[in-house]
Amino acid sequence: MLPIVAGVLTALCFAISTLASARASRLAGAAPTVAGVMIVGSLLVLPVAVAVSPLPAVPAVPVETLILAALAGAANVGGLLLAYAAYRIGAVGIISTIGSTEGAIAAVLSVLAGQTLAAGSGPALVVVVVGVVLAATSGGHELEDGVAISRAQSLRAAELAACAASLFGLGLFVTGQVSATLPAAWIILAGRLVGVAAVGIPLFLTGRLRFPQAALPFVLVTGFIEVVGFASFSAGARENVALTSVLASTFAPVAAVAAFVLFRERLAPRQIVGIAFVVVGIAVLGVLAAS
């Protein structure tokens, strides 16, 4: 029961953070939004990490592990910068769907590292790729808040989203390498501290860490709900990572439907088919991993 509850909660959290960050990035820009989200997340996670999950002594945690945790955090921050830039010009439903392939990308990296996927995973990955191609290349004149998105903007947003998904997948893969050594709270905190150091501090020093008043609520919601989502995922993954991952990946269609209702987003029929392909492919991968 815990993986089901955790997976559904994670999907809802990630869907909410997708919608909130899309609004924030359009109002404040990608870099300030990332900085704000990382600052909020750090302030939330740091007390919990120190009080509840103290970091083991350095001899118990190899320096290489700490470096890998920082690398995972850097990959996540880079992915967010690209994803938020994509939200400024593209459709939420498409960008979130492409971003949801991070788990499939992590699986491919695992194979390259020598691991073996469950039988039948190859065709499922092909379905995911076909879905991404359909969703990414079928754009042109989608609507967002009643405003048409040009084909050039749609393709550019898809390119940014694909690069973001690649970085997210790398982050997931590296996180898997350190999860047995570092407490979950410190893994989550590492990414946020990297974001503060790499994005927040430079923006602050150059006087560019500014948010329009309308963007602040969206930044605060994104920073808070992302932490809740990662914590929920960690709780479910400890018992059944495959089932939790499959349910968590449904954030993409949830975000797409919510964008349809809240942002009056309208997609091309082939893009909707592409989203369906991606969801089915990821679900099959999760089921195969669980069997």
PDB file of C-alpha atoms in Angstrom:
ATOM      1  CA  MET A   1       0.000   0.000   0.000  1.00  0.00           C
ATOM      2  CA  LEU A   2       2.831   2.445   0.821  1.00  0.00           C
ATOM      3  CA  PRO A   3       4.355   2.414  -2.713  1.00  0.00           C
ATOM      4  CA  ILE A   4       0.906   3.067  -4.222  1.00  0.00           C
ATOM      5  CA  VAL A   5       0.143   5.977  -1.915  1.00  0.00           C
ATOM      6  CA  ALA A   6       3.667   7.357  -2.274  1.00  0.00           C
ATOM      7  CA  GLY A   7       3.623   7.007  -6.070  1.00  0.00           C
ATOM      8  CA  VAL A   8       0.277   8.772  -6.438  1.00  0.00           C
ATOM      9  CA  LEU A   9       1.332  11.539  -4.029  1.00  0.00           C
ATOM     10  CA  THR A  10       4.610  11.959  -5.916  1.00  0.00           C
ATOM     11  CA  ALA A  11       2.771  12.252  -9.240  1.00  0.00           C
ATOM     12  CA  LEU A  12       0.435  14.901  -7.824  1.00  0.00           C
ATOM     13  CA  CYS A  13       3.355  16.843  -6.323  1.00  0.00           C
ATOM     14  CA  PHE A  14       5.356  16.765  -9.548  1.00  0.00           C
ATOM     15  CA  ALA A  15       2.306  17.762 -11.589  1.00  0.00           C
ATOM     16  CA  ILE A  16       1.699  20.742  -9.291  1.00  0.00           C
ATOM     17  CA  SER A  17       5.371  21.738  -9.383  1.00  0.00           C
ATOM     18  CA  THR A  18       5.333  21.487 -13.187  1.00  0.00           C
ATOM     19  CA  LEU A  19       2.374  23.847 -13.464  1.00  0.00           C
ATOM     20  CA  ALA A  20       3.694  26.277 -10.835  1.00  0.00           C
ATOM     21  CA  SER A  21       7.211  26.370 -12.283  1.00  0.00           C
ATOM     22  CA  ALA A  22       5.816  26.942 -15.776  1.00  0.00           C
ATOM     23  CA  ARG A  23       4.001  30.033 -14.524  1.00  0.00           C
ATOM     24  CA  ALA A  24       6.978  31.220 -12.483  1.00  0.00           C
ATOM     25  CA  SER A  25       9.447  30.832 -15.337  1.00  0.00           C
ATOM     26  CA  ARG A  26       7.221  32.798 -17.704  1.00  0.00           C
ATOM     27  CA  LEU A  27       6.964  35.607 -15.179  1.00  0.00           C
ATOM     28  CA  ALA A  28      10.492  35.689 -13.738  1.00  0.00           C
ATOM     29  CA  GLY A  29      12.715  33.808 -16.181  1.00  0.00           C
ATOM     30  CA  ALA A  30      14.345  30.391 -15.958  1.00  0.00           C
ATOM     31  CA  ALA A  31      17.442  31.218 -13.869  1.00  0.00           C
ATOM     32  CA  PRO A  32      15.714  33.274 -11.132  1.00  0.00           C
ATOM     33  CA  THR A  33      13.014  30.606 -10.867  1.00  0.00           C
ATOM     34  CA  VAL A  34      15.595  27.847 -10.424  1.00  0.00           C
ATOM     35  CA  ALA A  35      17.453  29.933  -7.842  1.00  0.00           C
ATOM     36  CA  GLY A  36      14.267  30.644  -5.894  1.00  0.00           C
ATOM     37  CA  VAL A  37      13.177  27.002  -5.941  1.00  0.00           C
ATOM     38  CA  MET A  38      16.613  25.853  -4.770  1.00  0.00           C
ATOM     39  CA  ILE A  39      16.705  28.407  -1.938  1.00  0.00           C
ATOM     40  CA  VAL A  40      13.244  27.427  -0.706  1.00  0.00           C
ATOM     41  CA  GLY A  41      14.124  23.735  -0.936  1.00  0.00           C
ATOM     42  CA  SER A  42      17.393  24.200   0.951  1.00  0.00           C
ATOM     43  CA  LEU A  43      15.685  26.071   3.783  1.00  0.00           C
ATOM     44  CA  LEU A  44      13.135  23.262   4.091  1.00  0.00           C
ATOM     45  CA  VAL A  45      15.452  20.262   3.822  1.00  0.00           C
ATOM     46  CA  LEU A  46      18.534  21.435   5.744  1.00  0.00           C
ATOM     47  CA  PRO A  47      16.944  21.391   9.251  1.00  0.00           C
ATOM     48  CA  VAL A  48      15.383  17.994   8.558  1.00  0.00           C
ATOM     49  CA  ALA A  49      18.636  16.561   7.239  1.00  0.00           C
ATOM     50  CA  VAL A  50      20.618  17.786  10.243  1.00  0.00           C
ATOM     51  CA  ALA A  51      18.038  16.823  12.883  1.00  0.00           C
ATOM     52  CA  VAL A  52      16.626  13.581  11.513  1.00  0.00           C
ATOM     53  CA  SER A  53      19.302  12.149   9.217  1.00  0.00           C
ATOM     54  CA  PRO A  54      22.737  13.286  10.371  1.00  0.00           C
ATOM     55  CA  LEU A  55      25.408  12.857   7.719  1.00  0.00           C
ATOM     56  CA  PRO A  56      27.682   9.906   8.532  1.00  0.00           C
ATOM     57  CA  ALA A  57      31.323  10.636   9.282  1.00  0.00           C
ATOM     58  CA  VAL A  58      33.554  11.145   6.245  1.00  0.00           C
ATOM     59  CA  PRO A  59      35.369   7.808   6.684  1.00  0.00           C
ATOM     60  CA  ALA A  60      31.980   6.083   6.406  1.00  0.00           C
ATOM     61  CA  VAL A  61      31.100   8.129   3.313  1.00  0.00           C
ATOM     62  CA  PRO A  62      33.832   8.048   0.666  1.00  0.00           C
ATOM     63  CA  VAL A  63      34.769  11.370  -0.890  1.00  0.00           C
ATOM     64  CA  GLU A  64      33.810   9.877  -4.248  1.00  0.00           C
ATOM     65  CA  THR A  65      30.247   9.469  -2.981  1.00  0.00           C
ATOM     66  CA  LEU A  66      30.035  13.125  -2.026  1.00  0.00           C
ATOM     67  CA  ILE A  67      31.377  14.100  -5.452  1.00  0.00           C
ATOM     68  CA  LEU A  68      28.780  11.898  -7.157  1.00  0.00           C
ATOM     69  CA  ALA A  69      26.010  13.443  -5.036  1.00  0.00           C
ATOM     70  CA  ALA A  70      27.176  16.891  -6.127  1.00  0.00           C
ATOM     71  CA  LEU A  71      27.252  15.683  -9.751  1.00  0.00           C
ATOM     72  CA  ALA A  72      23.688  14.416  -9.452  1.00  0.00           C
ATOM     73  CA  GLY A  73      22.673  17.772  -8.019  1.00  0.00           C
ATOM     74  CA  ALA A  74      24.403  19.644 -10.833  1.00  0.00           C
ATOM     75  CA  ALA A  75      22.648  17.490 -13.429  1.00  0.00           C
ATOM     76  CA  ASN A  76      19.299  18.217 -11.786  1.00  0.00           C
ATOM     77  CA  VAL A  77      19.964  21.959 -11.680  1.00  0.00           C
ATOM     78  CA  GLY A  78      21.051  21.986 -15.319  1.00  0.00           C
ATOM     79  CA  GLY A  79      17.934  20.056 -16.255  1.00  0.00           C
ATOM     80  CA  LEU A  80      15.722  22.522 -14.416  1.00  0.00           C
ATOM     81  CA  LEU A  81      17.337  25.489 -16.160  1.00  0.00           C
ATOM     82  CA  LEU A  82      16.616  23.897 -19.543  1.00  0.00           C
ATOM     83  CA  ALA A  83      13.109  22.755 -18.594  1.00  0.00           C
ATOM     84  CA  TYR A  84      12.122  26.154 -17.219  1.00  0.00           C
ATOM     85  CA  ALA A  85      13.480  27.817 -20.363  1.00  0.00           C
ATOM     86  CA  ALA A  86      11.296  25.430 -22.376  1.00  0.00           C
ATOM     87  CA  TYR A  87       8.204  26.322 -20.326  1.00  0.00           C
ATOM     88  CA  ARG A  88       8.652  29.959 -21.320  1.00  0.00           C
ATOM     89  CA  ILE A  89       8.061  29.196 -25.007  1.00  0.00           C
ATOM     90  CA  GLY A  90       6.368  25.814 -25.276  1.00  0.00           C
ATOM     91  CA  ALA A  91       3.369  23.774 -24.186  1.00  0.00           C
ATOM     92  CA  VAL A  92       3.392  22.319 -20.664  1.00  0.00           C
ATOM     93  CA  GLY A  93       1.895  19.015 -21.790  1.00  0.00           C
ATOM     94  CA  ILE A  94       4.647  18.338 -24.306  1.00  0.00           C
ATOM     95  CA  ILE A  95       7.538  19.505 -22.139  1.00  0.00           C
ATOM     96  CA  SER A  96       6.393  17.524 -19.096  1.00  0.00           C
ATOM     97  CA  THR A  97       5.898  14.408 -21.229  1.00  0.00           C
ATOM     98  CA  ILE A  98       9.391  14.589 -22.671  1.00  0.00           C
ATOM     99  CA  GLY A  99      10.752  15.293 -19.195  1.00  0.00           C
ATOM    100  CA  SER A 100       9.015  12.196 -17.819  1.00  0.00           C
ATOM    101  CA  THR A 101      11.315   9.996 -19.912  1.00  0.00           C
ATOM    102  CA  GLU A 102      14.100  10.614 -17.401  1.00  0.00           C
ATOM    103  CA  GLY A 103      13.538   7.156 -15.917  1.00  0.00           C
ATOM    104  CA  ALA A 104      13.880   5.489 -19.313  1.00  0.00           C
ATOM    105  CA  ILE A 105      17.083   7.450 -19.945  1.00  0.00           C
ATOM    106  CA  ALA A 106      18.440   6.344 -16.569  1.00  0.00           C
ATOM    107  CA  ALA A 107      17.629   2.756 -17.562  1.00  0.00           C
ATOM    108  CA  VAL A 108      19.617   3.128 -20.795  1.00  0.00           C
ATOM    109  CA  LEU A 109      22.568   4.539 -18.842  1.00  0.00           C
ATOM    110  CA  SER A 110      22.345   1.550 -16.505  1.00  0.00           C
ATOM    111  CA  VAL A 111      22.612  -0.793 -19.491  1.00  0.00           C
ATOM    112  CA  LEU A 112      25.646   1.106 -20.766  1.00  0.00           C
ATOM    113  CA  ALA A 113      27.155   0.697 -17.287  1.00  0.00           C
ATOM    114  CA  GLY A 114      26.757  -3.065 -17.521  1.00  0.00           C
ATOM    115  CA  GLN A 115      23.369  -3.763 -15.960  1.00  0.00           C
ATOM    116  CA  THR A 116      20.759  -5.950 -17.642  1.00  0.00           C
ATOM    117  CA  LEU A 117      17.186  -4.830 -18.245  1.00  0.00           C
ATOM    118  CA  ALA A 118      14.208  -7.133 -17.892  1.00  0.00           C
ATOM    119  CA  ALA A 119      13.143  -9.037 -21.005  1.00  0.00           C
ATOM    120  CA  GLY A 120      10.817  -6.971 -23.155  1.00  0.00           C
ATOM    121  CA  SER A 121      12.271  -3.628 -22.072  1.00  0.00           C
ATOM    122  CA  GLY A 122      13.713  -2.967 -25.529  1.00  0.00           C
ATOM    123  CA  PRO A 123      10.329  -2.724 -27.301  1.00  0.00           C
ATOM    124  CA  ALA A 124       8.980  -0.587 -24.445  1.00  0.00           C
ATOM    125  CA  LEU A 125      11.867   1.839 -24.881  1.00  0.00           C
ATOM    126  CA  VAL A 126      11.099   1.985 -28.612  1.00  0.00           C
ATOM    127  CA  VAL A 127       7.493   2.917 -27.792  1.00  0.00           C
ATOM    128  CA  VAL A 128       8.758   5.720 -25.547  1.00  0.00           C
ATOM    129  CA  VAL A 129      11.044   7.027 -28.293  1.00  0.00           C
ATOM    130  CA  VAL A 130       8.250   6.950 -30.874  1.00  0.00           C
ATOM    131  CA  GLY A 131       5.994   8.818 -28.457  1.00  0.00           C
ATOM    132  CA  VAL A 132       8.615  11.496 -27.827  1.00  0.00           C
ATOM    133  CA  VAL A 133       9.191  11.964 -31.558  1.00  0.00           C
ATOM    134  CA  LEU A 134       5.454  12.308 -32.210  1.00  0.00           C
ATOM    135  CA  ALA A 135       4.974  14.747 -29.352  1.00  0.00           C
ATOM    136  CA  ALA A 136       8.052  16.804 -30.215  1.00  0.00           C
ATOM    137  CA  THR A 137       7.739  17.073 -33.992  1.00  0.00           C
ATOM    138  CA  SER A 138       3.977  17.364 -34.475  1.00  0.00           C
ATOM    139  CA  GLY A 139       3.758  20.878 -33.046  1.00  0.00           C
ATOM    140  CA  GLY A 140       2.901  24.163 -34.636  1.00  0.00           C
ATOM    141  CA  HIS A 141       0.220  26.596 -33.546  1.00  0.00           C
ATOM    142  CA  GLU A 142      -0.647  24.935 -30.249  1.00  0.00           C
ATOM    143  CA  LEU A 143      -2.475  27.278 -27.933  1.00  0.00           C
ATOM    144  CA  GLU A 144      -1.391  28.447 -24.473  1.00  0.00           C
ATOM    145  CA  ASP A 145      -3.690  30.919 -22.710  1.00  0.00           C
ATOM    146  CA  GLY A 146      -5.302  31.536 -26.078  1.00  0.00           C
ATOM    147  CA  VAL A 147      -1.978  32.503 -27.700  1.00  0.00           C
ATOM    148  CA  ALA A 148      -0.628  30.433 -30.585  1.00  0.00           C
ATOM    149  CA  ILE A 149       2.790  28.769 -30.203  1.00  0.00           C
ATOM    150  CA  SER A 150       4.714  28.826 -33.467  1.00  0.00           C
ATOM    151  CA  ARG A 151       6.276  25.674 -34.892  1.00  0.00           C
ATOM    152  CA  ALA A 152       9.756  27.136 -34.345  1.00  0.00           C
ATOM    153  CA  GLN A 153       8.978  27.779 -30.664  1.00  0.00           C
ATOM    154  CA  SER A 154       7.453  24.308 -30.305  1.00  0.00           C
ATOM    155  CA  LEU A 155      10.507  22.588 -31.761  1.00  0.00           C
ATOM    156  CA  ARG A 156      12.864  24.704 -29.676  1.00  0.00           C
ATOM    157  CA  ALA A 157      10.930  23.883 -26.501  1.00  0.00           C
ATOM    158  CA  ALA A 158      11.038  20.181 -27.385  1.00  0.00           C
ATOM    159  CA  GLU A 159      14.796  20.349 -27.912  1.00  0.00           C
ATOM    160  CA  LEU A 160      15.287  22.030 -24.533  1.00  0.00           C
ATOM    161  CA  ALA A 161      12.993  19.482 -22.870  1.00  0.00           C
ATOM    162  CA  ALA A 162      14.898  16.578 -24.419  1.00  0.00           C
ATOM    163  CA  CYS A 163      18.207  17.967 -23.150  1.00  0.00           C
ATOM    164  CA  ALA A 164      16.621  18.504 -19.729  1.00  0.00           C
ATOM    165  CA  ALA A 165      15.345  14.910 -19.664  1.00  0.00           C
ATOM    166  CA  SER A 166      18.846  13.673 -20.505  1.00  0.00           C
ATOM    167  CA  LEU A 167      20.304  15.578 -17.557  1.00  0.00           C
ATOM    168  CA  PHE A 168      17.496  14.413 -15.260  1.00  0.00           C
ATOM    169  CA  GLY A 169      18.151  10.822 -16.365  1.00  0.00           C
ATOM    170  CA  LEU A 170      21.851  11.230 -15.621  1.00  0.00           C
ATOM    171  CA  GLY A 171      20.949  12.641 -12.217  1.00  0.00           C
ATOM    172  CA  LEU A 172      18.712   9.661 -11.470  1.00  0.00           C
ATOM    173  CA  PHE A 173      21.388   7.217 -12.545  1.00  0.00           C
ATOM    174  CA  VAL A 174      24.067   8.849 -10.398  1.00  0.00           C
ATOM    175  CA  THR A 175      21.654   9.143  -7.470  1.00  0.00           C
ATOM    176  CA  GLY A 176      21.139   5.400  -7.678  1.00  0.00           C
ATOM    177  CA  GLN A 177      24.876   4.933  -7.208  1.00  0.00           C
ATOM    178  CA  VAL A 178      24.947   6.880  -3.925  1.00  0.00           C
ATOM    179  CA  SER A 179      21.528   6.072  -2.448  1.00  0.00           C
ATOM    180  CA  ALA A 180      22.850   3.097  -0.492  1.00  0.00           C
ATOM    181  CA  THR A 181      25.436   5.269   1.271  1.00  0.00           C
ATOM    182  CA  LEU A 182      23.842   8.678   1.766  1.00  0.00           C
ATOM    183  CA  PRO A 183      20.549   9.326   3.574  1.00  0.00           C
ATOM    184  CA  ALA A 184      17.744  10.447   1.234  1.00  0.00           C
ATOM    185  CA  ALA A 185      17.501  13.868   2.885  1.00  0.00           C
ATOM    186  CA  TRP A 186      21.148  14.606   2.086  1.00  0.00           C
ATOM    187  CA  ILE A 187      20.762  13.484  -1.511  1.00  0.00           C
ATOM    188  CA  ILE A 188      17.822  15.889  -1.931  1.00  0.00           C
ATOM    189  CA  LEU A 189      19.722  18.641  -0.108  1.00  0.00           C
ATOM    190  CA  ALA A 190      22.834  18.214  -2.265  1.00  0.00           C
ATOM    191  CA  GLY A 191      20.988  19.210  -5.415  1.00  0.00           C
ATOM    192  CA  ARG A 192      19.490  22.256  -3.792  1.00  0.00           C
ATOM    193  CA  LEU A 193      22.779  23.448  -2.339  1.00  0.00           C
ATOM    194  CA  VAL A 194      24.415  23.080  -5.753  1.00  0.00           C
ATOM    195  CA  GLY A 195      21.593  25.162  -7.216  1.00  0.00           C
ATOM    196  CA  VAL A 196      22.035  27.872  -4.599  1.00  0.00           C
ATOM    197  CA  ALA A 197      25.803  27.973  -5.145  1.00  0.00           C
ATOM    198  CA  ALA A 198      25.789  27.756  -8.946  1.00  0.00           C
ATOM    199  CA  VAL A 199      22.714  29.842  -9.746  1.00  0.00           C
ATOM    200  CA  GLY A 200      21.404  31.693  -6.700  1.00  0.00           C
ATOM    201  CA  ILE A 201      24.615  33.289  -5.422  1.00  0.00           C
ATOM    202  CA  PRO A 202      25.818  34.553  -8.846  1.00  0.00           C
ATOM    203  CA  LEU A 203      22.401  36.067  -9.529  1.00  0.00           C
ATOM    204  CA  PHE A 204      22.374  37.710  -6.099  1.00  0.00           C
ATOM    205  CA  LEU A 205      25.882  39.140  -6.505  1.00  0.00           C
ATOM    206  CA  THR A 206      25.002  40.611  -9.901  1.00  0.00           C
ATOM    207  CA  GLY A 207      21.693  42.030  -8.692  1.00  0.00           C
ATOM    208  CA  ARG A 208      19.594  39.807 -10.955  1.00  0.00           C
ATOM    209  CA  LEU A 209      17.912  37.683  -8.274  1.00  0.00           C
ATOM    210  CA  ARG A 210      14.577  39.446  -8.614  1.00  0.00           C
ATOM    211  CA  PHE A 211      11.030  38.164  -8.855  1.00  0.00           C
ATOM    212  CA  PRO A 212       7.907  39.987  -9.977  1.00  0.00           C
ATOM    213  CA  GLN A 213       5.404  39.919  -7.137  1.00  0.00           C
ATOM    214  CA  ALA A 214       3.097  37.729  -9.205  1.00  0.00           C
ATOM    215  CA  ALA A 215       5.828  35.081  -9.548  1.00  0.00           C
ATOM    216  CA  LEU A 216       6.654  34.680  -5.838  1.00  0.00           C
ATOM    217  CA  PRO A 217       3.719  32.407  -4.909  1.00  0.00           C
ATOM    218  CA  PHE A 218       4.566  30.064  -7.793  1.00  0.00           C
ATOM    219  CA  VAL A 219       8.246  29.938  -6.781  1.00  0.00           C
ATOM    220  CA  LEU A 220       7.349  29.181  -3.157  1.00  0.00           C
ATOM    221  CA  VAL A 221       4.861  26.476  -4.153  1.00  0.00           C
ATOM    222  CA  THR A 222       7.361  24.851  -6.522  1.00  0.00           C
ATOM    223  CA  GLY A 223      10.155  24.842  -3.948  1.00  0.00           C
ATOM    224  CA  PHE A 224       7.919  23.352  -1.260  1.00  0.00           C
ATOM    225  CA  ILE A 225       6.033  20.807  -3.344  1.00  0.00           C
ATOM    226  CA  GLU A 226       9.180  19.459  -5.024  1.00  0.00           C
ATOM    227  CA  VAL A 227      10.638  18.590  -1.627  1.00  0.00           C
ATOM    228  CA  VAL A 228       7.396  16.856  -0.624  1.00  0.00           C
ATOM    229  CA  GLY A 229       7.415  14.943  -3.907  1.00  0.00           C
ATOM    230  CA  PHE A 230      11.008  13.745  -3.561  1.00  0.00           C
ATOM    231  CA  ALA A 231      10.417  12.758   0.069  1.00  0.00           C
ATOM    232  CA  SER A 232       7.294  10.826  -0.916  1.00  0.00           C
ATOM    233  CA  PHE A 233       9.137   9.070  -3.733  1.00  0.00           C
ATOM    234  CA  SER A 234      11.992   8.102  -1.406  1.00  0.00           C
ATOM    235  CA  ALA A 235       9.533   6.603   1.105  1.00  0.00           C
ATOM    236  CA  GLY A 236       7.794   4.494  -1.533  1.00  0.00           C
ATOM    237  CA  ALA A 237      10.977   3.506  -3.357  1.00  0.00           C
ATOM    238  CA  ARG A 238      12.437   1.952  -0.221  1.00  0.00           C
ATOM    239  CA  GLU A 239       9.679  -0.675  -0.393  1.00  0.00           C
ATOM    240  CA  ASN A 240       9.056  -0.974  -4.151  1.00  0.00           C
ATOM    241  CA  VAL A 241      11.011   1.346  -6.439  1.00  0.00           C
ATOM    242  CA  ALA A 242       9.487   0.038  -9.687  1.00  0.00           C
ATOM    243  CA  LEU A 243       5.853   0.504  -8.657  1.00  0.00           C
ATOM    244  CA  THR A 244       6.555   3.894  -7.106  1.00  0.00           C
ATOM    245  CA  SER A 245       8.387   5.007 -10.264  1.00  0.00           C
ATOM    246  CA  VAL A 246       5.561   3.937 -12.580  1.00  0.00           C
ATOM    247  CA  LEU A 247       2.931   5.780 -10.571  1.00  0.00           C
ATOM    248  CA  ALA A 248       5.178   8.837 -10.174  1.00  0.00           C
ATOM    249  CA  SER A 249       5.689   9.031 -13.947  1.00  0.00           C
ATOM    250  CA  THR A 250       1.969   9.681 -14.419  1.00  0.00           C
ATOM    251  CA  PHE A 251       2.653  13.292 -13.419  1.00  0.00           C
ATOM    252  CA  ALA A 252       3.074  14.093 -17.134  1.00  0.00           C
ATOM    253  CA  PRO A 253      -0.477  13.282 -18.292  1.00  0.00           C
ATOM    254  CA  VAL A 254      -1.861  14.830 -15.086  1.00  0.00           C
ATOM    255  CA  ALA A 255       0.039  18.032 -15.845  1.00  0.00           C
ATOM    256  CA  ALA A 256      -1.119  17.927 -19.472  1.00  0.00           C
ATOM    257  CA  VAL A 257      -4.781  17.629 -18.468  1.00  0.00           C
ATOM    258  CA  ALA A 258      -4.390  20.359 -15.842  1.00  0.00           C
ATOM    259  CA  ALA A 259      -2.747  22.649 -18.411  1.00  0.00           C
ATOM    260  CA  PHE A 260      -5.677  21.990 -20.741  1.00  0.00           C
ATOM    261  CA  VAL A 261      -8.089  23.147 -18.024  1.00  0.00           C
ATOM    262  CA  LEU A 262      -6.086  25.895 -16.288  1.00  0.00           C
ATOM    263  CA  PHE A 263      -4.001  27.359 -19.123  1.00  0.00           C
ATOM    264  CA  ARG A 264      -6.402  26.641 -21.990  1.00  0.00           C
ATOM    265  CA  GLU A 265      -3.618  24.641 -23.599  1.00  0.00           C
ATOM    266  CA  ARG A 266      -4.537  22.921 -26.867  1.00  0.00           C
ATOM    267  CA  LEU A 267      -2.323  20.326 -28.540  1.00  0.00           C
ATOM    268  CA  ALA A 268      -2.316  18.717 -31.972  1.00  0.00           C
ATOM    269  CA  PRO A 269      -3.919  15.223 -32.201  1.00  0.00           C
ATOM    270  CA  ARG A 270      -0.584  13.567 -33.022  1.00  0.00           C
ATOM    271  CA  GLN A 271       0.952  15.177 -29.951  1.00  0.00           C
ATOM    272  CA  ILE A 272      -1.765  13.647 -27.776  1.00  0.00           C
ATOM    273  CA  VAL A 273      -1.043  10.260 -29.362  1.00  0.00           C
ATOM    274  CA  GLY A 274       2.656  10.800 -28.612  1.00  0.00           C
ATOM    275  CA  ILE A 275       1.893  11.530 -24.957  1.00  0.00           C
ATOM    276  CA  ALA A 276      -0.128   8.298 -24.779  1.00  0.00           C
ATOM    277  CA  PHE A 277       2.768   6.320 -26.285  1.00  0.00           C
ATOM    278  CA  VAL A 278       5.210   7.719 -23.727  1.00  0.00           C
ATOM    279  CA  VAL A 279       2.903   6.954 -20.799  1.00  0.00           C
ATOM    280  CA  VAL A 280       2.281   3.387 -21.985  1.00  0.00           C
ATOM    281  CA  GLY A 281       5.973   2.749 -22.654  1.00  0.00           C
ATOM    282  CA  ILE A 282       7.046   4.009 -19.239  1.00  0.00           C
ATOM    283  CA  ALA A 283       4.304   1.990 -17.539  1.00  0.00           C
ATOM    284  CA  VAL A 284       5.418  -1.186 -19.314  1.00  0.00           C
ATOM    285  CA  LEU A 285       9.022  -0.562 -18.292  1.00  0.00           C
ATOM    286  CA  GLY A 286       7.919  -0.237 -14.678  1.00  0.00           C
ATOM    287  CA  VAL A 287       5.850  -3.412 -14.782  1.00  0.00           C
ATOM    288  CA  LEU A 288       8.728  -5.362 -16.345  1.00  0.00           C
ATOM    289  CA  ALA A 289      11.131  -4.056 -13.727  1.00  0.00           C
ATOM    290  CA  ALA A 290       8.747  -5.137 -10.965  1.00  0.00           C
ATOM    291  CA  SER A 291       8.259  -8.655 -12.331  1.00  0.00           C
TER     292      SER A 291
END
